[in-house]
């Protein structure tokens, strides 16, 4: 599945669309700054796949700070049957740059 740009992601979020968001940063990062979504660090994701609570066919947008951990998580999700997992291109930094 193609990545989603920060612009497209924020436009959909700001329009009130309910998005399935998985933040794969560490808990302290999530608590410091987040835009919502479920927080499961990428280091724990493989052992917590059963706890995700998403349908494997639903769009799932995976986010992190810069987009690297979320891409790793997206690949893991895809390998485990999540066919519509998308990486937030550029991560939260791209969102913050767009909002400046």
PDB file of N, CA and C in Angstrom:
ATOM      1  N   UNK A   1       0.847  -1.179   0.000  1.00  0.00           N
ATOM      2  CA  UNK A   1       0.000   0.000   0.000  1.00  0.00           C
ATOM      3  C   UNK A   1       0.890   1.240   0.000  1.00  0.00           C
ATOM      4  N   UNK A   2       0.499   2.245  -0.755  1.00  0.00           N
ATOM      5  CA  UNK A   2       1.277   3.472  -0.861  1.00  0.00           C
ATOM      6  C   UNK A   2       1.281   4.231   0.462  1.00  0.00           C
ATOM      7  N   UNK A   3       2.383   4.951   0.733  1.00  0.00           N
ATOM      8  CA  UNK A   3       2.392   5.801   1.929  1.00  0.00           C
ATOM      9  C   UNK A   3       1.379   6.932   1.781  1.00  0.00           C
ATOM     10  N   UNK A   4       1.077   7.573   2.895  1.00  0.00           N
ATOM     11  CA  UNK A   4       0.192   8.727   2.881  1.00  0.00           C
ATOM     12  C   UNK A   4       1.012   9.959   3.247  1.00  0.00           C
ATOM     13  N   UNK A   5       0.810  11.048   2.540  1.00  0.00           N
ATOM     14  CA  UNK A   5       1.554  12.272   2.819  1.00  0.00           C
ATOM     15  C   UNK A   5       0.979  12.957   4.055  1.00  0.00           C
ATOM     16  N   UNK A   6       1.792  13.806   4.667  1.00  0.00           N
ATOM     17  CA  UNK A   6       1.342  14.567   5.829  1.00  0.00           C
ATOM     18  C   UNK A   6       0.155  15.449   5.463  1.00  0.00           C
ATOM     19  N   UNK A   7       0.186  16.060   4.272  1.00  0.00           N
ATOM     20  CA  UNK A   7      -0.919  16.918   3.834  1.00  0.00           C
ATOM     21  C   UNK A   7      -2.217  16.139   3.725  1.00  0.00           C
ATOM     22  N   UNK A   8      -2.174  14.994   3.055  1.00  0.00           N
ATOM     23  CA  UNK A   8      -3.378  14.178   2.886  1.00  0.00           C
ATOM     24  C   UNK A   8      -3.899  13.667   4.230  1.00  0.00           C
ATOM     25  N   UNK A   9      -2.973  13.220   5.068  1.00  0.00           N
ATOM     26  CA  UNK A   9      -3.355  12.706   6.383  1.00  0.00           C
ATOM     27  C   UNK A   9      -4.068  13.781   7.206  1.00  0.00           C
ATOM     28  N   UNK A  10      -3.469  14.980   7.291  1.00  0.00           N
ATOM     29  CA  UNK A  10      -4.053  16.050   8.094  1.00  0.00           C
ATOM     30  C   UNK A  10      -5.367  16.555   7.506  1.00  0.00           C
ATOM     31  N   UNK A  11      -5.470  16.591   6.183  1.00  0.00           N
ATOM     32  CA  UNK A  11      -6.729  17.018   5.548  1.00  0.00           C
ATOM     33  C   UNK A  11      -7.851  16.060   5.936  1.00  0.00           C
ATOM     34  N   UNK A  12      -7.565  14.771   5.896  1.00  0.00           N
ATOM     35  CA  UNK A  12      -8.579  13.783   6.265  1.00  0.00           C
ATOM     36  C   UNK A  12      -8.918  13.861   7.751  1.00  0.00           C
ATOM     37  N   UNK A  13      -7.902  14.023   8.582  1.00  0.00           N
ATOM     38  CA  UNK A  13      -8.111  14.117  10.021  1.00  0.00           C
ATOM     39  C   UNK A  13      -8.910  15.376  10.368  1.00  0.00           C
ATOM     40  N   UNK A  14      -8.548  16.503   9.765  1.00  0.00           N
ATOM     41  CA  UNK A  14      -9.223  17.771  10.039  1.00  0.00           C
ATOM     42  C   UNK A  14     -10.653  17.815   9.503  1.00  0.00           C
ATOM     43  N   UNK A  15     -10.945  16.969   8.524  1.00  0.00           N
ATOM     44  CA  UNK A  15     -12.313  16.926   7.988  1.00  0.00           C
ATOM     45  C   UNK A  15     -13.245  16.108   8.892  1.00  0.00           C
ATOM     46  N   UNK A  16     -12.675  15.513   9.928  1.00  0.00           N
ATOM     47  CA  UNK A  16     -13.481  14.734  10.861  1.00  0.00           C
ATOM     48  C   UNK A  16     -13.530  13.251  10.541  1.00  0.00           C
ATOM     49  N   UNK A  17     -12.808  12.837   9.499  1.00  0.00           N
ATOM     50  CA  UNK A  17     -12.792  11.412   9.146  1.00  0.00           C
ATOM     51  C   UNK A  17     -12.177  10.611  10.290  1.00  0.00           C
ATOM     52  N   UNK A  18     -12.796   9.495  10.612  1.00  0.00           N
ATOM     53  CA  UNK A  18     -12.280   8.607  11.647  1.00  0.00           C
ATOM     54  C   UNK A  18     -11.216   7.699  11.033  1.00  0.00           C
ATOM     55  N   UNK A  19      -9.978   7.925  11.406  1.00  0.00           N
ATOM     56  CA  UNK A  19      -8.864   7.156  10.856  1.00  0.00           C
ATOM     57  C   UNK A  19      -8.349   6.172  11.890  1.00  0.00           C
ATOM     58  N   UNK A  20      -7.915   5.012  11.417  1.00  0.00           N
ATOM     59  CA  UNK A  20      -7.248   4.040  12.276  1.00  0.00           C
ATOM     60  C   UNK A  20      -5.768   4.400  12.283  1.00  0.00           C
ATOM     61  N   UNK A  21      -5.288   4.896  13.422  1.00  0.00           N
ATOM     62  CA  UNK A  21      -3.911   5.365  13.541  1.00  0.00           C
ATOM     63  C   UNK A  21      -3.187   4.517  14.570  1.00  0.00           C
ATOM     64  N   UNK A  22      -2.015   4.030  14.179  1.00  0.00           N
ATOM     65  CA  UNK A  22      -1.156   3.260  15.075  1.00  0.00           C
ATOM     66  C   UNK A  22       0.167   3.998  15.206  1.00  0.00           C
ATOM     67  N   UNK A  23       0.451   4.489  16.403  1.00  0.00           N
ATOM     68  CA  UNK A  23       1.686   5.217  16.697  1.00  0.00           C
ATOM     69  C   UNK A  23       2.678   4.208  17.265  1.00  0.00           C
ATOM     70  N   UNK A  24       3.793   3.999  16.576  1.00  0.00           N
ATOM     71  CA  UNK A  24       4.736   2.952  16.974  1.00  0.00           C
ATOM     72  C   UNK A  24       5.972   3.499  17.689  1.00  0.00           C
ATOM     73  N   UNK A  25       5.871   4.738  18.184  1.00  0.00           N
ATOM     74  CA  UNK A  25       6.970   5.299  18.972  1.00  0.00           C
ATOM     75  C   UNK A  25       6.930   4.717  20.391  1.00  0.00           C
ATOM     76  N   UNK A  26       7.983   4.952  21.137  1.00  0.00           N
ATOM     77  CA  UNK A  26       8.024   4.519  22.531  1.00  0.00           C
ATOM     78  C   UNK A  26       7.003   5.314  23.335  1.00  0.00           C
ATOM     79  N   UNK A  27       6.555   4.746  24.444  1.00  0.00           N
ATOM     80  CA  UNK A  27       5.492   5.357  25.238  1.00  0.00           C
ATOM     81  C   UNK A  27       5.836   6.782  25.675  1.00  0.00           C
ATOM     82  N   UNK A  28       7.077   7.035  26.089  1.00  0.00           N
ATOM     83  CA  UNK A  28       7.456   8.371  26.546  1.00  0.00           C
ATOM     84  C   UNK A  28       7.343   9.385  25.411  1.00  0.00           C
ATOM     85  N   UNK A  29       7.673   8.970  24.192  1.00  0.00           N
ATOM     86  CA  UNK A  29       7.519   9.855  23.039  1.00  0.00           C
ATOM     87  C   UNK A  29       6.043  10.167  22.802  1.00  0.00           C
ATOM     88  N   UNK A  30       5.225   9.144  22.901  1.00  0.00           N
ATOM     89  CA  UNK A  30       3.786   9.297  22.695  1.00  0.00           C
ATOM     90  C   UNK A  30       3.186  10.230  23.748  1.00  0.00           C
ATOM     91  N   UNK A  31       3.595  10.057  25.000  1.00  0.00           N
ATOM     92  CA  UNK A  31       3.065  10.889  26.078  1.00  0.00           C
ATOM     93  C   UNK A  31       3.531  12.336  25.954  1.00  0.00           C
ATOM     94  N   UNK A  32       4.702  12.554  25.373  1.00  0.00           N
ATOM     95  CA  UNK A  32       5.237  13.901  25.204  1.00  0.00           C
ATOM     96  C   UNK A  32       4.477  14.666  24.129  1.00  0.00           C
ATOM     97  N   UNK A  33       4.174  13.999  23.015  1.00  0.00           N
ATOM     98  CA  UNK A  33       3.436  14.627  21.914  1.00  0.00           C
ATOM     99  C   UNK A  33       2.779  13.532  21.093  1.00  0.00           C
ATOM    100  N   UNK A  34       1.481  13.677  20.839  1.00  0.00           N
ATOM    101  CA  UNK A  34       0.809  12.718  19.972  1.00  0.00           C
ATOM    102  C   UNK A  34      -0.386  13.370  19.306  1.00  0.00           C
ATOM    103  N   UNK A  35      -0.862  12.727  18.261  1.00  0.00           N
ATOM    104  CA  UNK A  35      -2.053  13.201  17.551  1.00  0.00           C
ATOM    105  C   UNK A  35      -3.179  12.189  17.674  1.00  0.00           C
ATOM    106  N   UNK A  36      -3.072  11.342  18.673  1.00  0.00           N
ATOM    107  CA  UNK A  36      -4.091  10.329  18.904  1.00  0.00           C
ATOM    108  C   UNK A  36      -3.672   8.986  18.335  1.00  0.00           C
ATOM    109  N   UNK A  37      -4.604   8.083  18.327  1.00  0.00           N
ATOM    110  CA  UNK A  37      -4.336   6.735  17.838  1.00  0.00           C
ATOM    111  C   UNK A  37      -3.854   5.823  18.951  1.00  0.00           C
ATOM    112  N   UNK A  38      -3.715   4.577  18.597  1.00  0.00           N
ATOM    113  CA  UNK A  38      -3.248   3.557  19.534  1.00  0.00           C
ATOM    114  C   UNK A  38      -1.724   3.590  19.560  1.00  0.00           C
ATOM    115  N   UNK A  39      -1.143   3.445  20.734  1.00  0.00           N
ATOM    116  CA  UNK A  39       0.316   3.448  20.875  1.00  0.00           C
ATOM    117  C   UNK A  39       0.808   2.057  21.236  1.00  0.00           C
ATOM    118  N   UNK A  40       1.523   1.446  20.290  1.00  0.00           N
ATOM    119  CA  UNK A  40       2.236   0.190  20.537  1.00  0.00           C
ATOM    120  C   UNK A  40       3.622   0.366  19.932  1.00  0.00           C
ATOM    121  N   UNK A  41       4.669   0.452  20.760  1.00  0.00           N
ATOM    122  CA  UNK A  41       6.019   0.625  20.219  1.00  0.00           C
ATOM    123  C   UNK A  41       6.376  -0.491  19.235  1.00  0.00           C
ATOM    124  N   UNK A  42       7.104  -0.125  18.195  1.00  0.00           N
ATOM    125  CA  UNK A  42       7.461  -1.100  17.163  1.00  0.00           C
ATOM    126  C   UNK A  42       8.199  -2.296  17.773  1.00  0.00           C
ATOM    127  N   UNK A  43       8.952  -2.059  18.843  1.00  0.00           N
ATOM    128  CA  UNK A  43       9.695  -3.148  19.494  1.00  0.00           C
ATOM    129  C   UNK A  43       8.769  -4.183  20.132  1.00  0.00           C
ATOM    130  N   UNK A  44       7.514  -3.810  20.392  1.00  0.00           N
ATOM    131  CA  UNK A  44       6.561  -4.723  21.027  1.00  0.00           C
ATOM    132  C   UNK A  44       5.453  -5.179  20.073  1.00  0.00           C
ATOM    133  N   UNK A  45       5.469  -4.657  18.871  1.00  0.00           N
ATOM    134  CA  UNK A  45       4.351  -4.882  17.955  1.00  0.00           C
ATOM    135  C   UNK A  45       4.139  -6.351  17.618  1.00  0.00           C
ATOM    136  N   UNK A  46       5.211  -7.073  17.312  1.00  0.00           N
ATOM    137  CA  UNK A  46       5.028  -8.469  16.889  1.00  0.00           C
ATOM    138  C   UNK A  46       4.394  -9.321  17.989  1.00  0.00           C
ATOM    139  N   UNK A  47       4.669  -8.995  19.242  1.00  0.00           N
ATOM    140  CA  UNK A  47       4.079  -9.771  20.339  1.00  0.00           C
ATOM    141  C   UNK A  47       2.682  -9.277  20.723  1.00  0.00           C
ATOM    142  N   UNK A  48       2.254  -8.127  20.164  1.00  0.00           N
ATOM    143  CA  UNK A  48       0.953  -7.575  20.520  1.00  0.00           C
ATOM    144  C   UNK A  48       0.009  -7.448  19.321  1.00  0.00           C
ATOM    145  N   UNK A  49       0.297  -8.169  18.248  1.00  0.00           N
ATOM    146  CA  UNK A  49      -0.564  -8.095  17.063  1.00  0.00           C
ATOM    147  C   UNK A  49      -2.003  -8.474  17.368  1.00  0.00           C
ATOM    148  N   UNK A  50      -2.205  -9.427  18.264  1.00  0.00           N
ATOM    149  CA  UNK A  50      -3.560  -9.863  18.610  1.00  0.00           C
ATOM    150  C   UNK A  50      -4.341  -8.794  19.365  1.00  0.00           C
ATOM    151  N   UNK A  51      -3.642  -7.795  19.908  1.00  0.00           N
ATOM    152  CA  UNK A  51      -4.286  -6.747  20.705  1.00  0.00           C
ATOM    153  C   UNK A  51      -4.607  -5.500  19.881  1.00  0.00           C
ATOM    154  N   UNK A  52      -4.301  -5.515  18.602  1.00  0.00           N
ATOM    155  CA  UNK A  52      -4.518  -4.324  17.775  1.00  0.00           C
ATOM    156  C   UNK A  52      -5.984  -3.925  17.700  1.00  0.00           C
ATOM    157  N   UNK A  53      -6.857  -4.879  17.471  1.00  0.00           N
ATOM    158  CA  UNK A  53      -8.269  -4.575  17.401  1.00  0.00           C
ATOM    159  C   UNK A  53      -8.740  -3.995  16.078  1.00  0.00           C
ATOM    160  N   UNK A  54      -7.915  -4.048  15.055  1.00  0.00           N
ATOM    161  CA  UNK A  54      -8.295  -3.565  13.726  1.00  0.00           C
ATOM    162  C   UNK A  54      -8.585  -4.753  12.819  1.00  0.00           C
ATOM    163  N   UNK A  55      -9.501  -4.572  11.868  1.00  0.00           N
ATOM    164  CA  UNK A  55      -9.709  -5.591  10.847  1.00  0.00           C
ATOM    165  C   UNK A  55      -8.517  -5.566   9.907  1.00  0.00           C
ATOM    166  N   UNK A  56      -8.130  -6.722   9.443  1.00  0.00           N
ATOM    167  CA  UNK A  56      -6.950  -6.796   8.578  1.00  0.00           C
ATOM    168  C   UNK A  56      -7.166  -6.153   7.213  1.00  0.00           C
ATOM    169  N   UNK A  57      -8.412  -5.870   6.867  1.00  0.00           N
ATOM    170  CA  UNK A  57      -8.681  -5.231   5.575  1.00  0.00           C
ATOM    171  C   UNK A  57      -8.910  -3.724   5.705  1.00  0.00           C
ATOM    172  N   UNK A  58      -9.016  -3.210   6.926  1.00  0.00           N
ATOM    173  CA  UNK A  58      -9.214  -1.773   7.136  1.00  0.00           C
ATOM    174  C   UNK A  58      -7.925  -1.004   6.846  1.00  0.00           C
ATOM    175  N   UNK A  59      -8.081   0.238   6.394  1.00  0.00           N
ATOM    176  CA  UNK A  59      -6.910   1.104   6.263  1.00  0.00           C
ATOM    177  C   UNK A  59      -6.370   1.387   7.664  1.00  0.00           C
ATOM    178  N   UNK A  60      -5.076   1.240   7.819  1.00  0.00           N
ATOM    179  CA  UNK A  60      -4.398   1.475   9.091  1.00  0.00           C
ATOM    180  C   UNK A  60      -3.192   2.353   8.796  1.00  0.00           C
ATOM    181  N   UNK A  61      -3.167   3.553   9.355  1.00  0.00           N
ATOM    182  CA  UNK A  61      -2.070   4.483   9.110  1.00  0.00           C
ATOM    183  C   UNK A  61      -1.098   4.383  10.276  1.00  0.00           C
ATOM    184  N   UNK A  62       0.147   4.035   9.948  1.00  0.00           N
ATOM    185  CA  UNK A  62       1.179   3.804  10.949  1.00  0.00           C
ATOM    186  C   UNK A  62       2.086   5.033  10.989  1.00  0.00           C
ATOM    187  N   UNK A  63       2.297   5.559  12.215  1.00  0.00           N
ATOM    188  CA  UNK A  63       3.072   6.789  12.350  1.00  0.00           C
ATOM    189  C   UNK A  63       4.195   6.642  13.366  1.00  0.00           C
ATOM    190  N   UNK A  64       5.224   7.469  13.195  1.00  0.00           N
ATOM    191  CA  UNK A  64       6.309   7.612  14.162  1.00  0.00           C
ATOM    192  C   UNK A  64       6.883   9.017  13.984  1.00  0.00           C
ATOM    193  N   UNK A  65       8.072   9.249  14.446  1.00  0.00           N
ATOM    194  CA  UNK A  65       8.647  10.588  14.374  1.00  0.00           C
ATOM    195  C   UNK A  65       9.033  10.976  12.953  1.00  0.00           C
ATOM    196  N   UNK A  66       9.788  10.105  12.267  1.00  0.00           N
ATOM    197  CA  UNK A  66      10.313  10.446  10.941  1.00  0.00           C
ATOM    198  C   UNK A  66       9.840   9.533   9.819  1.00  0.00           C
ATOM    199  N   UNK A  67       9.170   8.438  10.167  1.00  0.00           N
ATOM    200  CA  UNK A  67       8.659   7.536   9.146  1.00  0.00           C
ATOM    201  C   UNK A  67       9.443   6.252   8.973  1.00  0.00           C
ATOM    202  N   UNK A  68      10.546   6.111   9.677  1.00  0.00           N
ATOM    203  CA  UNK A  68      11.357   4.897   9.529  1.00  0.00           C
ATOM    204  C   UNK A  68      10.811   3.733  10.363  1.00  0.00           C
ATOM    205  N   UNK A  69      10.532   3.968  11.634  1.00  0.00           N
ATOM    206  CA  UNK A  69       9.968   2.899  12.470  1.00  0.00           C
ATOM    207  C   UNK A  69       8.589   2.504  11.978  1.00  0.00           C
ATOM    208  N   UNK A  70       7.828   3.491  11.513  1.00  0.00           N
ATOM    209  CA  UNK A  70       6.493   3.170  11.029  1.00  0.00           C
ATOM    210  C   UNK A  70       6.550   2.346   9.746  1.00  0.00           C
ATOM    211  N   UNK A  71       7.571   2.546   8.929  1.00  0.00           N
ATOM    212  CA  UNK A  71       7.722   1.716   7.733  1.00  0.00           C
ATOM    213  C   UNK A  71       8.080   0.290   8.128  1.00  0.00           C
ATOM    214  N   UNK A  72       8.935   0.132   9.124  1.00  0.00           N
ATOM    215  CA  UNK A  72       9.261  -1.208   9.638  1.00  0.00           C
ATOM    216  C   UNK A  72       7.997  -1.884  10.161  1.00  0.00           C
ATOM    217  N   UNK A  73       7.192  -1.134  10.899  1.00  0.00           N
ATOM    218  CA  UNK A  73       5.939  -1.672  11.439  1.00  0.00           C
ATOM    219  C   UNK A  73       4.960  -2.008  10.321  1.00  0.00           C
ATOM    220  N   UNK A  74       4.895  -1.162   9.299  1.00  0.00           N
ATOM    221  CA  UNK A  74       3.996  -1.406   8.165  1.00  0.00           C
ATOM    222  C   UNK A  74       4.349  -2.722   7.486  1.00  0.00           C
ATOM    223  N   UNK A  75       5.622  -2.965   7.300  1.00  0.00           N
ATOM    224  CA  UNK A  75       6.070  -4.217   6.676  1.00  0.00           C
ATOM    225  C   UNK A  75       5.662  -5.408   7.545  1.00  0.00           C
ATOM    226  N   UNK A  76       5.869  -5.309   8.850  1.00  0.00           N
ATOM    227  CA  UNK A  76       5.485  -6.375   9.776  1.00  0.00           C
ATOM    228  C   UNK A  76       3.982  -6.620   9.719  1.00  0.00           C
ATOM    229  N   UNK A  77       3.205  -5.541   9.704  1.00  0.00           N
ATOM    230  CA  UNK A  77       1.754  -5.678   9.611  1.00  0.00           C
ATOM    231  C   UNK A  77       1.347  -6.350   8.307  1.00  0.00           C
ATOM    232  N   UNK A  78       1.963  -5.924   7.220  1.00  0.00           N
ATOM    233  CA  UNK A  78       1.667  -6.506   5.913  1.00  0.00           C
ATOM    234  C   UNK A  78       1.982  -8.002   5.898  1.00  0.00           C
ATOM    235  N   UNK A  79       3.102  -8.373   6.479  1.00  0.00           N
ATOM    236  CA  UNK A  79       3.495  -9.788   6.545  1.00  0.00           C
ATOM    237  C   UNK A  79       2.520 -10.608   7.391  1.00  0.00           C
ATOM    238  N   UNK A  80       1.758  -9.919   8.248  1.00  0.00           N
ATOM    239  CA  UNK A  80       0.795 -10.605   9.112  1.00  0.00           C
ATOM    240  C   UNK A  80      -0.643 -10.392   8.671  1.00  0.00           C
ATOM    241  N   UNK A  81      -0.822 -10.034   7.397  1.00  0.00           N
ATOM    242  CA  UNK A  81      -2.154 -10.005   6.808  1.00  0.00           C
ATOM    243  C   UNK A  81      -2.868  -8.672   6.794  1.00  0.00           C
ATOM    244  N   UNK A  82      -2.263  -7.619   7.314  1.00  0.00           N
ATOM    245  CA  UNK A  82      -2.879  -6.284   7.271  1.00  0.00           C
ATOM    246  C   UNK A  82      -2.590  -5.684   5.896  1.00  0.00           C
ATOM    247  N   UNK A  83      -3.551  -5.832   4.995  1.00  0.00           N
ATOM    248  CA  UNK A  83      -3.312  -5.529   3.584  1.00  0.00           C
ATOM    249  C   UNK A  83      -3.407  -4.045   3.240  1.00  0.00           C
ATOM    250  N   UNK A  84      -3.947  -3.228   4.146  1.00  0.00           N
ATOM    251  CA  UNK A  84      -4.092  -1.802   3.869  1.00  0.00           C
ATOM    252  C   UNK A  84      -3.351  -0.928   4.878  1.00  0.00           C
ATOM    253  N   UNK A  85      -2.234  -1.425   5.389  1.00  0.00           N
ATOM    254  CA  UNK A  85      -1.409  -0.625   6.295  1.00  0.00           C
ATOM    255  C   UNK A  85      -0.610   0.374   5.460  1.00  0.00           C
ATOM    256  N   UNK A  86      -0.625   1.644   5.899  1.00  0.00           N
ATOM    257  CA  UNK A  86       0.068   2.718   5.186  1.00  0.00           C
ATOM    258  C   UNK A  86       0.995   3.455   6.139  1.00  0.00           C
ATOM    259  N   UNK A  87       2.144   3.826   5.636  1.00  0.00           N
ATOM    260  CA  UNK A  87       3.111   4.596   6.405  1.00  0.00           C
ATOM    261  C   UNK A  87       2.862   6.084   6.204  1.00  0.00           C
ATOM    262  N   UNK A  88       2.912   6.867   7.298  1.00  0.00           N
ATOM    263  CA  UNK A  88       2.854   8.320   7.195  1.00  0.00           C
ATOM    264  C   UNK A  88       4.217   8.800   6.729  1.00  0.00           C
ATOM    265  N   UNK A  89       4.290   9.236   5.494  1.00  0.00           N
ATOM    266  CA  UNK A  89       5.550   9.665   4.889  1.00  0.00           C
ATOM    267  C   UNK A  89       6.121  10.871   5.639  1.00  0.00           C
ATOM    268  N   UNK A  90       7.336  10.735   6.127  1.00  0.00           N
ATOM    269  CA  UNK A  90       7.989  11.826   6.848  1.00  0.00           C
ATOM    270  C   UNK A  90       7.616  11.921   8.307  1.00  0.00           C
ATOM    271  N   UNK A  91       6.651  11.125   8.739  1.00  0.00           N
ATOM    272  CA  UNK A  91       6.265  11.059  10.138  1.00  0.00           C
ATOM    273  C   UNK A  91       5.707  12.346  10.712  1.00  0.00           C
ATOM    274  N   UNK A  92       5.718  12.419  12.023  1.00  0.00           N
ATOM    275  CA  UNK A  92       5.165  13.573  12.726  1.00  0.00           C
ATOM    276  C   UNK A  92       5.957  14.848  12.426  1.00  0.00           C
ATOM    277  N   UNK A  93       7.227  14.709  12.102  1.00  0.00           N
ATOM    278  CA  UNK A  93       8.020  15.880  11.732  1.00  0.00           C
ATOM    279  C   UNK A  93       7.447  16.542  10.487  1.00  0.00           C
ATOM    280  N   UNK A  94       7.020  15.745   9.519  1.00  0.00           N
ATOM    281  CA  UNK A  94       6.412  16.305   8.299  1.00  0.00           C
ATOM    282  C   UNK A  94       5.126  17.039   8.631  1.00  0.00           C
ATOM    283  N   UNK A  95       4.351  16.537   9.560  1.00  0.00           N
ATOM    284  CA  UNK A  95       3.125  17.215   9.971  1.00  0.00           C
ATOM    285  C   UNK A  95       3.458  18.548  10.631  1.00  0.00           C
ATOM    286  N   UNK A  96       4.428  18.532  11.521  1.00  0.00           N
ATOM    287  CA  UNK A  96       4.809  19.765  12.208  1.00  0.00           C
ATOM    288  C   UNK A  96       5.349  20.802  11.238  1.00  0.00           C
ATOM    289  N   UNK A  97       6.112  20.373  10.229  1.00  0.00           N
ATOM    290  CA  UNK A  97       6.625  21.310   9.213  1.00  0.00           C
ATOM    291  C   UNK A  97       5.488  21.909   8.407  1.00  0.00           C
ATOM    292  N   UNK A  98       4.505  21.097   8.068  1.00  0.00           N
ATOM    293  CA  UNK A  98       3.357  21.582   7.295  1.00  0.00           C
ATOM    294  C   UNK A  98       2.531  22.596   8.069  1.00  0.00           C
ATOM    295  N   UNK A  99       2.518  22.479   9.388  1.00  0.00           N
ATOM    296  CA  UNK A  99       1.695  23.364  10.208  1.00  0.00           C
ATOM    297  C   UNK A  99       2.385  24.689  10.525  1.00  0.00           C
ATOM    298  N   UNK A 100       3.631  24.845  10.136  1.00  0.00           N
ATOM    299  CA  UNK A 100       4.365  26.085  10.412  1.00  0.00           C
ATOM    300  C   UNK A 100       4.042  27.148   9.390  1.00  0.00           C
TER     301      UNK A 100
END
